[in-house]
CSV table of C-alpha atoms and ligand atoms in Angstrom, one decimal:
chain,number,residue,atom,x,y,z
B,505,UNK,CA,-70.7,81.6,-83.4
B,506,UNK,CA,-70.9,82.1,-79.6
B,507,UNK,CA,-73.8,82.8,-78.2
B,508,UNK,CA,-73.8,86.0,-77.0
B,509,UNK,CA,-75.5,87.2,-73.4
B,510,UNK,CA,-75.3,90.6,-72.1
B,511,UNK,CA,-76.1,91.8,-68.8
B,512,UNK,CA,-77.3,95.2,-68.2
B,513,UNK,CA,-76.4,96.4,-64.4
B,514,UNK,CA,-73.8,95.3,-62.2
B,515,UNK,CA,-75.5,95.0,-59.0
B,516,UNK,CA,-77.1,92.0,-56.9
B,517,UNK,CA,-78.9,90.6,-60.4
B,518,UNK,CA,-76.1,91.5,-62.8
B,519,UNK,CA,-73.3,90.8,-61.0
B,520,UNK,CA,-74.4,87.2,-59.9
B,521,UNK,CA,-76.1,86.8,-63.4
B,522,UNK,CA,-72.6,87.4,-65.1
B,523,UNK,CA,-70.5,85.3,-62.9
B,524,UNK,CA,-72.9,82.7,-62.8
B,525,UNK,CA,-72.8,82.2,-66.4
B,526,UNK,CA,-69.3,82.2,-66.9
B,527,UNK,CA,-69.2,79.6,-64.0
B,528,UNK,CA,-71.6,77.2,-65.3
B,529,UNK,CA,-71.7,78.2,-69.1
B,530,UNK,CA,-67.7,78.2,-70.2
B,531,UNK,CA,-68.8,78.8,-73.8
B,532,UNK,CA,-71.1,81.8,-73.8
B,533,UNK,CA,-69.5,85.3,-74.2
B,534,UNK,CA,-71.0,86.9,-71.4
B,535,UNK,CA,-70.9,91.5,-71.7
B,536,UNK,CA,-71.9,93.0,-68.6
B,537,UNK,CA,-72.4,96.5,-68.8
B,538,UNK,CA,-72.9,98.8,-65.8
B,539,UNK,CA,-71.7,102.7,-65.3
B,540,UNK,CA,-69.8,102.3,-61.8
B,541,UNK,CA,-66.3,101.3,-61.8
B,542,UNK,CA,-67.0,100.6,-57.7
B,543,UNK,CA,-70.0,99.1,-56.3
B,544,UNK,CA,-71.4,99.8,-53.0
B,545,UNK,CA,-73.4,97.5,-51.7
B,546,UNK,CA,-76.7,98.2,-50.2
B,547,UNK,CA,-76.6,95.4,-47.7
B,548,UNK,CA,-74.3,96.8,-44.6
B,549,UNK,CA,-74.6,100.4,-45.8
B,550,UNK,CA,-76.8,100.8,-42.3
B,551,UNK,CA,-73.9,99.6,-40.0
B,552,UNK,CA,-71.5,102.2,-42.1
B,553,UNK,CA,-74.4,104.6,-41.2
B,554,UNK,CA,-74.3,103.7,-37.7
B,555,UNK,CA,-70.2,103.8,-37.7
B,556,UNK,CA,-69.6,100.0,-36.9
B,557,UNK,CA,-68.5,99.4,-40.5
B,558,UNK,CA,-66.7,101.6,-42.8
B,559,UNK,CA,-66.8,102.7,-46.8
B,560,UNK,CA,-64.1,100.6,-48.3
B,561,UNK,CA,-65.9,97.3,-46.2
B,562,UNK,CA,-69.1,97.5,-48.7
B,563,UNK,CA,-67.3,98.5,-51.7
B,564,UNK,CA,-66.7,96.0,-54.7
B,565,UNK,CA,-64.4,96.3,-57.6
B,566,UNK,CA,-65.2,94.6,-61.3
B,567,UNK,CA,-61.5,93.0,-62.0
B,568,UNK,CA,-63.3,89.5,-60.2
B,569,UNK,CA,-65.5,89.4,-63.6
B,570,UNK,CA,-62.7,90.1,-65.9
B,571,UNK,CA,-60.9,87.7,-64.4
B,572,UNK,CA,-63.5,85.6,-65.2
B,573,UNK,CA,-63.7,86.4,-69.1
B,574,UNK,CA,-66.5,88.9,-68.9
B,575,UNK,CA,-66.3,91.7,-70.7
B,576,UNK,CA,-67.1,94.9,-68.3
B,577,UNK,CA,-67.9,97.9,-70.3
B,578,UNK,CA,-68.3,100.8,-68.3
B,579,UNK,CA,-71.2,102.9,-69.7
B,580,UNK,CA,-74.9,103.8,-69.5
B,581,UNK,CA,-77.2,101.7,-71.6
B,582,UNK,CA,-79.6,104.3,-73.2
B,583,UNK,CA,-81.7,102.3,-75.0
B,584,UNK,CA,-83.2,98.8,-75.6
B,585,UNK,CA,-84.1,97.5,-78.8
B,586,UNK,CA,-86.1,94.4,-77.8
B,587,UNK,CA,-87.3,93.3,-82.5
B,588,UNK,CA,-83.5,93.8,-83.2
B,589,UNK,CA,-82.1,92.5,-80.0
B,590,UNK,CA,-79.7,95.7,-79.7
B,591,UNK,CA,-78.7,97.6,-76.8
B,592,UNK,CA,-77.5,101.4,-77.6
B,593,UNK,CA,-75.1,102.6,-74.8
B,594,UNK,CA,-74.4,106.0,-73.6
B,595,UNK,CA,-70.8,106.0,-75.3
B,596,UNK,CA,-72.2,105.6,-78.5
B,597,UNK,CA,-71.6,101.8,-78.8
B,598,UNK,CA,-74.5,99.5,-79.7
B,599,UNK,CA,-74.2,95.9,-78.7
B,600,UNK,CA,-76.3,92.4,-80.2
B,601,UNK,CA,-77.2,90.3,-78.1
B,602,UNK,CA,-79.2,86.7,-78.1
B,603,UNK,CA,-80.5,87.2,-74.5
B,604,UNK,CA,-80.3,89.8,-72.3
B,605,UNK,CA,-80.3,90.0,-68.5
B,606,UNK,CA,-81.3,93.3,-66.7
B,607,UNK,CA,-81.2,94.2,-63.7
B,608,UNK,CA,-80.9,98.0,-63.3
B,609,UNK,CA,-82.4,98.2,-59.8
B,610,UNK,CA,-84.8,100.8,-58.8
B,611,UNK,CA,-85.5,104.6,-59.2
B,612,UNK,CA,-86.2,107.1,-56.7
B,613,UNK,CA,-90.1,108.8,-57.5
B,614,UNK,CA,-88.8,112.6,-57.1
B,615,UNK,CA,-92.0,114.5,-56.0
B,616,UNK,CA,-93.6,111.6,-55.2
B,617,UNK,CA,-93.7,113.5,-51.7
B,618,UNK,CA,-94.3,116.7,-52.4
B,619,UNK,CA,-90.7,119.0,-52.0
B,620,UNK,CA,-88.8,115.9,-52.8
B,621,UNK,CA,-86.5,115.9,-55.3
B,622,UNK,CA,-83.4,115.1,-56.4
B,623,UNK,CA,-82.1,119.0,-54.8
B,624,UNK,CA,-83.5,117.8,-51.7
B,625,UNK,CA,-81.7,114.7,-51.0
B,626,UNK,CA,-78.4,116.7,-50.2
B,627,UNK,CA,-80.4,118.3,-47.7
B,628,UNK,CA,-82.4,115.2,-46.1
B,629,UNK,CA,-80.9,112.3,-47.9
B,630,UNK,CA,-82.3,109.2,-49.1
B,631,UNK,CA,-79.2,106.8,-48.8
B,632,UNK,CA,-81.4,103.9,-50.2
B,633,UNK,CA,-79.5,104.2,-53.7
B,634,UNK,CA,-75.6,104.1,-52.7
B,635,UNK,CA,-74.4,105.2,-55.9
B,636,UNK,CA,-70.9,106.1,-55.5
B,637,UNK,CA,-71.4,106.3,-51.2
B,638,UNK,CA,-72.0,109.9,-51.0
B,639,UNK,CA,-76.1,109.4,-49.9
B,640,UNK,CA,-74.7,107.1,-47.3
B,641,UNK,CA,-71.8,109.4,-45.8
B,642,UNK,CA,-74.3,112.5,-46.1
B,643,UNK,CA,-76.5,111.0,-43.7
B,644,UNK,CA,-73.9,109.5,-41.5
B,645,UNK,CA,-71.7,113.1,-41.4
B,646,UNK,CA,-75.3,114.5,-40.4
B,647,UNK,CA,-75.6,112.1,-37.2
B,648,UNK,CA,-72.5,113.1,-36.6
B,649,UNK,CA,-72.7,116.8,-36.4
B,650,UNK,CA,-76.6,116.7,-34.6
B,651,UNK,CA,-76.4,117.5,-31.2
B,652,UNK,CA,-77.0,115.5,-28.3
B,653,UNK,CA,-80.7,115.6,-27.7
B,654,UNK,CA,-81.7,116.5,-31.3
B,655,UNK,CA,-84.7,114.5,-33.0
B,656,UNK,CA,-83.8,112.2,-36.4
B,657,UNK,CA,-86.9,111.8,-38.4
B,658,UNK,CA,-87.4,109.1,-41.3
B,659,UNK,CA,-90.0,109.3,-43.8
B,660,UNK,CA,-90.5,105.4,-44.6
B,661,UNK,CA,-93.1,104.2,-47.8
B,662,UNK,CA,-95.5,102.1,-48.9
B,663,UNK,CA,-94.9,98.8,-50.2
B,664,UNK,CA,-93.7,97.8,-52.6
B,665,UNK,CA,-90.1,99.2,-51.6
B,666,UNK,CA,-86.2,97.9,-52.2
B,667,UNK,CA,-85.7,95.8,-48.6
B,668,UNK,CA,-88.8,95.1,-46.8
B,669,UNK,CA,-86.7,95.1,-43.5
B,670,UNK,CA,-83.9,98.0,-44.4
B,671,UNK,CA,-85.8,101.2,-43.0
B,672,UNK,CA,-85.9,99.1,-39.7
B,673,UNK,CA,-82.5,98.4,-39.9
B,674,UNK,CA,-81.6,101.2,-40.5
B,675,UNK,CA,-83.7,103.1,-37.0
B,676,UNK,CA,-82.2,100.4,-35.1
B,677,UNK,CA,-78.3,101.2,-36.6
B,678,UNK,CA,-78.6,105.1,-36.1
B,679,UNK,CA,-79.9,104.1,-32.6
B,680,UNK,CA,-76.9,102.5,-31.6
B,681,UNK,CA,-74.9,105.7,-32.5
B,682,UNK,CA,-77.2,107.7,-30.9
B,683,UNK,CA,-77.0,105.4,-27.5
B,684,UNK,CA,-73.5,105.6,-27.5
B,685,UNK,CA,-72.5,109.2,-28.5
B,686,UNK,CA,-75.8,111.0,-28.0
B,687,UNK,CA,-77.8,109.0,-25.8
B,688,UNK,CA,-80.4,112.1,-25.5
B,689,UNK,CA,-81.0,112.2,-29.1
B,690,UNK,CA,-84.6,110.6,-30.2
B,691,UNK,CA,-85.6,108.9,-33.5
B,692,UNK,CA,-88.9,109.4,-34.8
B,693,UNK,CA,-90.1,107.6,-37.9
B,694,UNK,CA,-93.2,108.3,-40.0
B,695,UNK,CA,-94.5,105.0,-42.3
B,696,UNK,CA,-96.8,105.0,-44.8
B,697,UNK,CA,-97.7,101.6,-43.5
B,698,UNK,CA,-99.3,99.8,-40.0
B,699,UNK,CA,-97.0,96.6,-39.7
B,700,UNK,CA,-93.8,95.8,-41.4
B,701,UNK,CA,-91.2,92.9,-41.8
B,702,UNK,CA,-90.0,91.4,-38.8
B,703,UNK,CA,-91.9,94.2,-36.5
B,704,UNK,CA,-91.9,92.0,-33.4
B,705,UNK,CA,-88.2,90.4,-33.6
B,706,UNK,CA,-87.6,94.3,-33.8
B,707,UNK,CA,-89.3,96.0,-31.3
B,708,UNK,CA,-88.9,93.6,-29.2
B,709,UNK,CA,-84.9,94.6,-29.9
B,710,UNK,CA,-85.5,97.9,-29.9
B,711,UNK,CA,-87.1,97.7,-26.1
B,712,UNK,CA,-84.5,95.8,-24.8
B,713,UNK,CA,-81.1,97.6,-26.8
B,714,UNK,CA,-82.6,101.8,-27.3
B,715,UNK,CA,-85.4,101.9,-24.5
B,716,UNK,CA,-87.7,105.1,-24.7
B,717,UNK,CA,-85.2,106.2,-28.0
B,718,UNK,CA,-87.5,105.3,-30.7
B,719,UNK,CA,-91.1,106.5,-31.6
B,720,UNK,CA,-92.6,104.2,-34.7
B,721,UNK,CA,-95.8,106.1,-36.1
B,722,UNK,CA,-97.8,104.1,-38.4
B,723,UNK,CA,-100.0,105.1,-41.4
B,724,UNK,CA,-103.2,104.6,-38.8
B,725,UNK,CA,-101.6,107.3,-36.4
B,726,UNK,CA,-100.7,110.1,-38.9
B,727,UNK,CA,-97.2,108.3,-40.1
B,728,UNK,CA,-97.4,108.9,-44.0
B,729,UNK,CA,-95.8,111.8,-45.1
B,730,UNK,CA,-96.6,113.6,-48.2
B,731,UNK,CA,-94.9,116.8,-47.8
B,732,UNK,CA,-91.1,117.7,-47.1
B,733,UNK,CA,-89.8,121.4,-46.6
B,734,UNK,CA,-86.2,120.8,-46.8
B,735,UNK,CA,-85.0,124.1,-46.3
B,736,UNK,CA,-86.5,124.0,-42.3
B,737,UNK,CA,-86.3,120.4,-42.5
B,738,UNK,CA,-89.8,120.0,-41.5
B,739,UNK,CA,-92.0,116.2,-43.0
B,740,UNK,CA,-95.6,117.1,-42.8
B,741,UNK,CA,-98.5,114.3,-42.5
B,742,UNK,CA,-100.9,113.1,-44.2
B,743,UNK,CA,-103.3,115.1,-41.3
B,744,UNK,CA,-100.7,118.0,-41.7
B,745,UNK,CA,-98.2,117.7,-38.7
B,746,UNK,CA,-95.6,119.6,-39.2
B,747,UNK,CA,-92.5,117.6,-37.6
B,748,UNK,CA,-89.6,119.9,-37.4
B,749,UNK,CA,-86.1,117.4,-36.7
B,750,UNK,CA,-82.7,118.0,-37.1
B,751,UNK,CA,-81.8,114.6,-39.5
B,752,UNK,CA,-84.2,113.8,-42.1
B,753,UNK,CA,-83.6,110.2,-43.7
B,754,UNK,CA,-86.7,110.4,-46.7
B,755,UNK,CA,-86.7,107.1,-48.2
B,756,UNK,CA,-89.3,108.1,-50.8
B,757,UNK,CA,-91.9,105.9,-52.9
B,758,UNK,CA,-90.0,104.1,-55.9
B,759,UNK,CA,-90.4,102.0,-59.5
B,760,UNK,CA,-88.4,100.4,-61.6
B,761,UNK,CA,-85.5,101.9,-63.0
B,762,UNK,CA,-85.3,104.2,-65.8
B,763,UNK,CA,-84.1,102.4,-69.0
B,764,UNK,CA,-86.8,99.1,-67.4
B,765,UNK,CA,-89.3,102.0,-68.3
B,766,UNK,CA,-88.4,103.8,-70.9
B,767,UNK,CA,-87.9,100.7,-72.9
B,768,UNK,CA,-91.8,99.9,-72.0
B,769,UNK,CA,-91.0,97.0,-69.9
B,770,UNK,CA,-93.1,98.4,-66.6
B,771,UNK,CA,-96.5,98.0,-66.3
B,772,UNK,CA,-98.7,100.4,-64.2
B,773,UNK,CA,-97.2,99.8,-61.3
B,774,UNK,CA,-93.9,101.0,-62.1
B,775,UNK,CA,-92.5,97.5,-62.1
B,776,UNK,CA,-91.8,95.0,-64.7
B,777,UNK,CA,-94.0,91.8,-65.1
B,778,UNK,CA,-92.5,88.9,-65.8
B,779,UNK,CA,-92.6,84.9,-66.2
B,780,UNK,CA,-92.1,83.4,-63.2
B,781,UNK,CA,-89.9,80.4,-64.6
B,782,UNK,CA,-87.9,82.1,-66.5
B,783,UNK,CA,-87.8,85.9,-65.4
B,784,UNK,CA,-88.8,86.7,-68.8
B,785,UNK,CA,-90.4,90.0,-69.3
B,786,UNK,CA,-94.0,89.7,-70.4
B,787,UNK,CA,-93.9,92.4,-72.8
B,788,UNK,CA,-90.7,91.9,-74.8
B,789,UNK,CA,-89.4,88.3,-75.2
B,790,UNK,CA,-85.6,87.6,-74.7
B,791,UNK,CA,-85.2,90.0,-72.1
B,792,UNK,CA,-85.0,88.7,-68.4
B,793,UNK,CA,-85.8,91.3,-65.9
B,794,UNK,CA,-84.4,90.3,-62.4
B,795,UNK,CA,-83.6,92.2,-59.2
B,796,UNK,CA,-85.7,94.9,-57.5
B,797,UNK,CA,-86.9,95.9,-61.1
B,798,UNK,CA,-89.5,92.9,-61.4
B,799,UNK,CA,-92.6,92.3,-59.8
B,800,UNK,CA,-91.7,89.2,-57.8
B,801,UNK,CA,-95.4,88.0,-56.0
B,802,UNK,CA,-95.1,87.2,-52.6
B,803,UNK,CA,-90.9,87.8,-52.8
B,804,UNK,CA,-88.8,90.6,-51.1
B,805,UNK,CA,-86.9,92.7,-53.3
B,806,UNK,CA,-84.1,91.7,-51.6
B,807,UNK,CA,-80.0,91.0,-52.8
B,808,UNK,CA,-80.8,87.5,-52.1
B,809,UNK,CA,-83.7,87.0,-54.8
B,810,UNK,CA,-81.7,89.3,-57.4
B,811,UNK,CA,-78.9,86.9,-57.2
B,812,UNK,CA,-81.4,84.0,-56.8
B,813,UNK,CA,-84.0,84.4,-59.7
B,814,UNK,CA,-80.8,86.1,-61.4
B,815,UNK,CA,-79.0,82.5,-61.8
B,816,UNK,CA,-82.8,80.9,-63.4
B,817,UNK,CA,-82.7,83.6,-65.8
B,818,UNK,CA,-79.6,82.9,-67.5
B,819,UNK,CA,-80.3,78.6,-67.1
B,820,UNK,CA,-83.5,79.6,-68.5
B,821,UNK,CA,-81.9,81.6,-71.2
B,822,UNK,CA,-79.3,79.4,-72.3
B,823,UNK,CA,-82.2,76.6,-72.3
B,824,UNK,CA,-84.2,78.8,-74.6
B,825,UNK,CA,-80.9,78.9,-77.1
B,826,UNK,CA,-80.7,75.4,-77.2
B,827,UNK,CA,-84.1,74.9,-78.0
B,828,UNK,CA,-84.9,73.0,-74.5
B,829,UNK,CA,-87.7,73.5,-71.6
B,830,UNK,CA,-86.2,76.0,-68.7
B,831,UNK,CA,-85.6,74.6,-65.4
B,832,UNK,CA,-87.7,73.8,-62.6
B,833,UNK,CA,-87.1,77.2,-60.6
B,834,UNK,CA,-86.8,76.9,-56.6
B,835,UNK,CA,-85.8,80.8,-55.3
B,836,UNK,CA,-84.4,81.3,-52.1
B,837,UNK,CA,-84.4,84.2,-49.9
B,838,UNK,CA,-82.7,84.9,-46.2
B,839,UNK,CA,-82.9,88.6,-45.0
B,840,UNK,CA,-80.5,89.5,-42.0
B,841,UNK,CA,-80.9,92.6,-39.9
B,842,UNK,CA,-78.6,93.9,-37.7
B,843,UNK,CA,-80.7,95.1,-34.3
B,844,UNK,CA,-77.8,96.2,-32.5
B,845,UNK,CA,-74.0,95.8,-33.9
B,846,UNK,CA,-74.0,91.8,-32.3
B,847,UNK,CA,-77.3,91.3,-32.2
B,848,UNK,CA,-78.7,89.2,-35.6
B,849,UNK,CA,-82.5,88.6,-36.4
B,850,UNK,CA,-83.5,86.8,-39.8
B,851,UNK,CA,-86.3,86.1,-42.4
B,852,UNK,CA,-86.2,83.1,-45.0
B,853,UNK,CA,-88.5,82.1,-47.5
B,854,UNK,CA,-88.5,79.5,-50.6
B,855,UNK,CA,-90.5,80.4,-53.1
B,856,UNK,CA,-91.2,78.3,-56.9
B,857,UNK,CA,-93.7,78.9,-59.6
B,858,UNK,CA,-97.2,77.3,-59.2
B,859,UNK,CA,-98.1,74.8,-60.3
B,860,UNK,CA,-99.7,76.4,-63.8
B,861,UNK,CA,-96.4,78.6,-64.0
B,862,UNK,CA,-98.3,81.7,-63.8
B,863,UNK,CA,-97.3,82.9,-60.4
B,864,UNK,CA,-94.9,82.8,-57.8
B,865,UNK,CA,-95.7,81.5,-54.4
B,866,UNK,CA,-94.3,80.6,-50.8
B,867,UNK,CA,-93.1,77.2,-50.8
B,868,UNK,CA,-95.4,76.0,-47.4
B,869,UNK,CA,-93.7,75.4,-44.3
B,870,UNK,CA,-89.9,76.7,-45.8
B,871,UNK,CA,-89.5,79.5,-44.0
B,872,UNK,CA,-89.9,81.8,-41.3
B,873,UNK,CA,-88.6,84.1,-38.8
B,874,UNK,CA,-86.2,84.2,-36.0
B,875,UNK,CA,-87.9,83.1,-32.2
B,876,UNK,CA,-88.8,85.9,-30.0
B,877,UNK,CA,-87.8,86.0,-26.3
B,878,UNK,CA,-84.8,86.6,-24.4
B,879,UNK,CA,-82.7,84.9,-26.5
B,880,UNK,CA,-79.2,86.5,-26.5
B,881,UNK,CA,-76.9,83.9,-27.8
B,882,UNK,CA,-79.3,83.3,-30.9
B,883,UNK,CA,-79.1,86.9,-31.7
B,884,UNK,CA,-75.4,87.2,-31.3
B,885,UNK,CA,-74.8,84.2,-33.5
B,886,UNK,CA,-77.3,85.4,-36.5
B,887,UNK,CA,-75.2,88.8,-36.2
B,888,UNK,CA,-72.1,86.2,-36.9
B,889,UNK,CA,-74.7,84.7,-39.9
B,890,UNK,CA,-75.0,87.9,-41.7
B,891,UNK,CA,-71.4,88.7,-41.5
B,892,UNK,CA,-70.9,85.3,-43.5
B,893,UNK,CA,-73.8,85.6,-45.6
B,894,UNK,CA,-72.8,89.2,-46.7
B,895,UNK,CA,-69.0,87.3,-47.5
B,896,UNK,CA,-70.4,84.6,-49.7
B,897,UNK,CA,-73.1,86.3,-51.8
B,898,UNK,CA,-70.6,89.0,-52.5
B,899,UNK,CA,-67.8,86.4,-53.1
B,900,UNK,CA,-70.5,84.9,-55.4
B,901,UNK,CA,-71.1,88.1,-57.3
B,902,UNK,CA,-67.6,89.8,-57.6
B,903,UNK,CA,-65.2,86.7,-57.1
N,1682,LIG,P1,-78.7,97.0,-57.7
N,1682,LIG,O1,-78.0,96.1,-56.8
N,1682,LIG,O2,-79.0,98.4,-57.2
N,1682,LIG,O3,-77.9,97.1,-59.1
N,1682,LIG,C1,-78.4,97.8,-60.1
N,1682,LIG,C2,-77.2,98.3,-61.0
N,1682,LIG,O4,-77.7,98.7,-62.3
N,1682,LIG,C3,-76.5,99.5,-60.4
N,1682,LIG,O5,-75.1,99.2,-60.2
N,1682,LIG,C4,-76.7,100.6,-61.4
N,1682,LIG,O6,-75.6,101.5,-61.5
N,1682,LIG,C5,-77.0,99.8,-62.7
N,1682,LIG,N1,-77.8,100.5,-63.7
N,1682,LIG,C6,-78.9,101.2,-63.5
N,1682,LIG,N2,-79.4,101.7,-64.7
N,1682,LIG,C7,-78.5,101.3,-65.6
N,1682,LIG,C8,-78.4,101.5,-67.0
N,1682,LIG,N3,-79.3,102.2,-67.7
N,1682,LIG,N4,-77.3,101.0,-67.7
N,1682,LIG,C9,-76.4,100.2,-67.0
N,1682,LIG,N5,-76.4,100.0,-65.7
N,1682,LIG,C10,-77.5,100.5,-65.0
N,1682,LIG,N6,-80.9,92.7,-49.6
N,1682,LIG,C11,-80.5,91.6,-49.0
N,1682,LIG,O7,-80.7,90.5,-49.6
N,1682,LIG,N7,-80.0,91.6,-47.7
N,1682,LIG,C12,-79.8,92.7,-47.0
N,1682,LIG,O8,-79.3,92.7,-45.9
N,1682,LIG,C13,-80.1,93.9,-47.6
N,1682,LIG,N8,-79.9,95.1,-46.9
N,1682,LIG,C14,-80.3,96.3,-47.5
N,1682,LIG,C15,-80.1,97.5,-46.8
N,1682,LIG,C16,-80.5,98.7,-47.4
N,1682,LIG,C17,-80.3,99.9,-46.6
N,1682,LIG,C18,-81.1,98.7,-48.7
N,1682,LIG,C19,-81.4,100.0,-49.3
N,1682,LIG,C20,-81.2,97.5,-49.4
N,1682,LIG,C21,-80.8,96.3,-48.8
N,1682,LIG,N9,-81.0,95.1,-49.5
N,1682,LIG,C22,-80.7,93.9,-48.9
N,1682,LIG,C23,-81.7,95.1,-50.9
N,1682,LIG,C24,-80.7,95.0,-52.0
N,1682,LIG,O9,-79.7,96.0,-51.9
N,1682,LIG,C25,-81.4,95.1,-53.3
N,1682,LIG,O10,-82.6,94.2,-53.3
N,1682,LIG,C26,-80.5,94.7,-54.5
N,1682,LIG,O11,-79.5,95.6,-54.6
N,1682,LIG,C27,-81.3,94.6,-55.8
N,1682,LIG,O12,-80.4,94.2,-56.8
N,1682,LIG,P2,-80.6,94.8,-58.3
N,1682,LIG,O13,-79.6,94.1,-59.2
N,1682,LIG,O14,-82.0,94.9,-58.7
N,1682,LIG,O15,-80.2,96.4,-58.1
């Protein structure tokens, strides 16, 4: 009969994973299953944070897919099966598969900072899982009811984290509210790190676009917060500062998620290890772990790679099928971040298994990151970039 491939998570991996193999593969009956009947899309969540975009612009609908002959089955999958090949979903319904492809994204690790859990984040939300939007809007109706001259403080992690860049997106989005409807307000931002993605490219923007606004405190100053008290919304140091502010963002530590776990796919690290031609989990053969979920070497968990390594999982599942070698893999990544609403800075990297296949690294020379200097018709025009690269990869995915 058909061969059968069901994806598990309708996101950046699952989403491009399904449409790419109805696209390419005509012949393979392709099940995607995934709770949400509406996605919300990570990427641009910061500008509907920061008011320039709203709800309905990052919010994706499934009927694309159908369209496309996959079957969409709205449900939890509760358990994986790897010797039988069977996936048990919440509903009750168990579906066979010959390969899987799962891409579940991440999970949040509650009291990983002490006083935050999930009760928590409807006091000093997260907003780094979008869910059905209400993280985002929580913290964007909180901006909007602080008072001129309050203090917004964000907890930011360690690495590894979903969107090396995002937290700094996400300072730079709020500060554009802030300059325009509360230009006394100040943004203070505790990391558990010293440098971060793109630090120049954005202080340099910060400087020019928010001067005096934002205060960045690294790990080396005091910046890694361990405690929370929600009720006085109060994100106490390593040292034990006490930083009373009037919007908490926490964007706590976080692993794989759930089922990636509880179906014994994560190693240590909370992550799932994987081959890196094929994606393939190293612990249970057939199943292809892509997106945020993996551990991906030197790459970004990033939209980009999910959809990227996402498409060489299911070539490299198919191959397996037919009994043939998997592709070469080549995985591209380019990470946007909006500064100010018009002003664009980027990151890209090609990455491909080494030459022994056992790990992933930078192709030499393929990347980098945008100039620095005074450059404002470069920033304005990789503003104009992201714009089209959010419209193609979610074309890509959803189409
Ligand atoms: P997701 O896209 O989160 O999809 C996982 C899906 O799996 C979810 O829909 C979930 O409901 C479903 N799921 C979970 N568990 C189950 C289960 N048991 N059964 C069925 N379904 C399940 N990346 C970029 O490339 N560019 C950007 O500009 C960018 N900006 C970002 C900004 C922010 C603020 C953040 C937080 C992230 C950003 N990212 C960006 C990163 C990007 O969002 C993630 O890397 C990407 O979503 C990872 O894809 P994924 O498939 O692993 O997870």
């Amino acid at each position: 009969g058909q061969a059968r491939l069901l994806v598990v998570g309708g996101g950046f991996g699952g989403a491009s994973a399904a449409a790419f193999a109805r696209r390419r593969y005509p012949d393979l009956a392709v099940t995607l299953v995934e709770p949400k009947t509406r996605f919300v899309t990570c990427p641009y969540g910061n500008l509907v944070i920061g008011g320039v975009r709203q709800m309905g612009d990052i919010t994706h609908g499934y009927d694309g897919l159908r369209a496309r002959g996959v079957r969409v089955v709205h449900d939890w999958a509760t358990g994986i099966d790897a010797a039988a090949k069977r996936v048990r979903l919440g509903g009750g319904e168990t579906l066979a598969y010959d390969r899987l492809i799962l891409s579940p994204g991440i999970a949040l690790r509650w009291g990983a900072i002490e006083g935050y859990d999930e009760a928590a984040s409807e006091r000093l939300p997260h907003a780094w899982v979008p869910g059905d939007g209400a993280q985002t809007l929580l913290l964007r109706r909180q901006l909007e009811e602080m008072p001129d001259g309050g203090v917004v403080g964000l907890a930011i992690p360690g690495n590894p984290f979903r969107c090396p860049p995002g937290p700094y997106e996400r300072i730079s989005m709020i500060a554009a509210y802030l300059k325009r409807h509360k230009p006394r307000s100040k943004i203070l931002a505790l990391d558990a790190k010293d440098a971060f993605s793109k630090q120049g490219l954005f202080q340099d923007g910060w400087n020019a676009l928010y001067p005096g606004m934002i205060e960045w405190v690294p790990a080396n100053r005091d910046g890694r917060v361990t405690r929370v008290d929600a009720a006085e919304r109060v994100l106490e140091t390593e040292f034990g500062t006490r930083h009373k502010v009037d919007v908490a963002n926490v964007i706590p530590p976080q692993s794989a998620a759930r089922i990636a776990i509880e179906a014994g796919l994560t190693d240590q690290s909370g992550w799932a290890p994987v081959n890196p031609v094929t994606l393939e989990s190293r612990v249970a053969p057939g199943i292809h772990v892509v997106g945020d979920a993996n551990i991906p070497g030197p790459m970004p968990k990033s939209g980009y790679i999910a959809n990227s390594t996402a498409k060489q999982a299911v070539a490299s599942a198919v191959a397996s099928l037919r009994g043939e070698a998997p592709p070469q893999a080549l995985y591209y990544n380019t990470c946007y971040s909006h500064v100010g609403e018009d002003y664009g800075i980027s990151i890209v990297g090609i990455f491909r298994p080494n030459a022994e296949g056992t790990a992933i690294v930078e192709v030499p020379n393929s990347g980098g990151v945008s100039p620095r200097g005074d450059l404002p018709e470069q920033r304005r025009l990789e503003a104009t970039y992201a714009d089209s690269w959010y419209e193609s990869i979610t074309k890509d995915m959803f189409a």
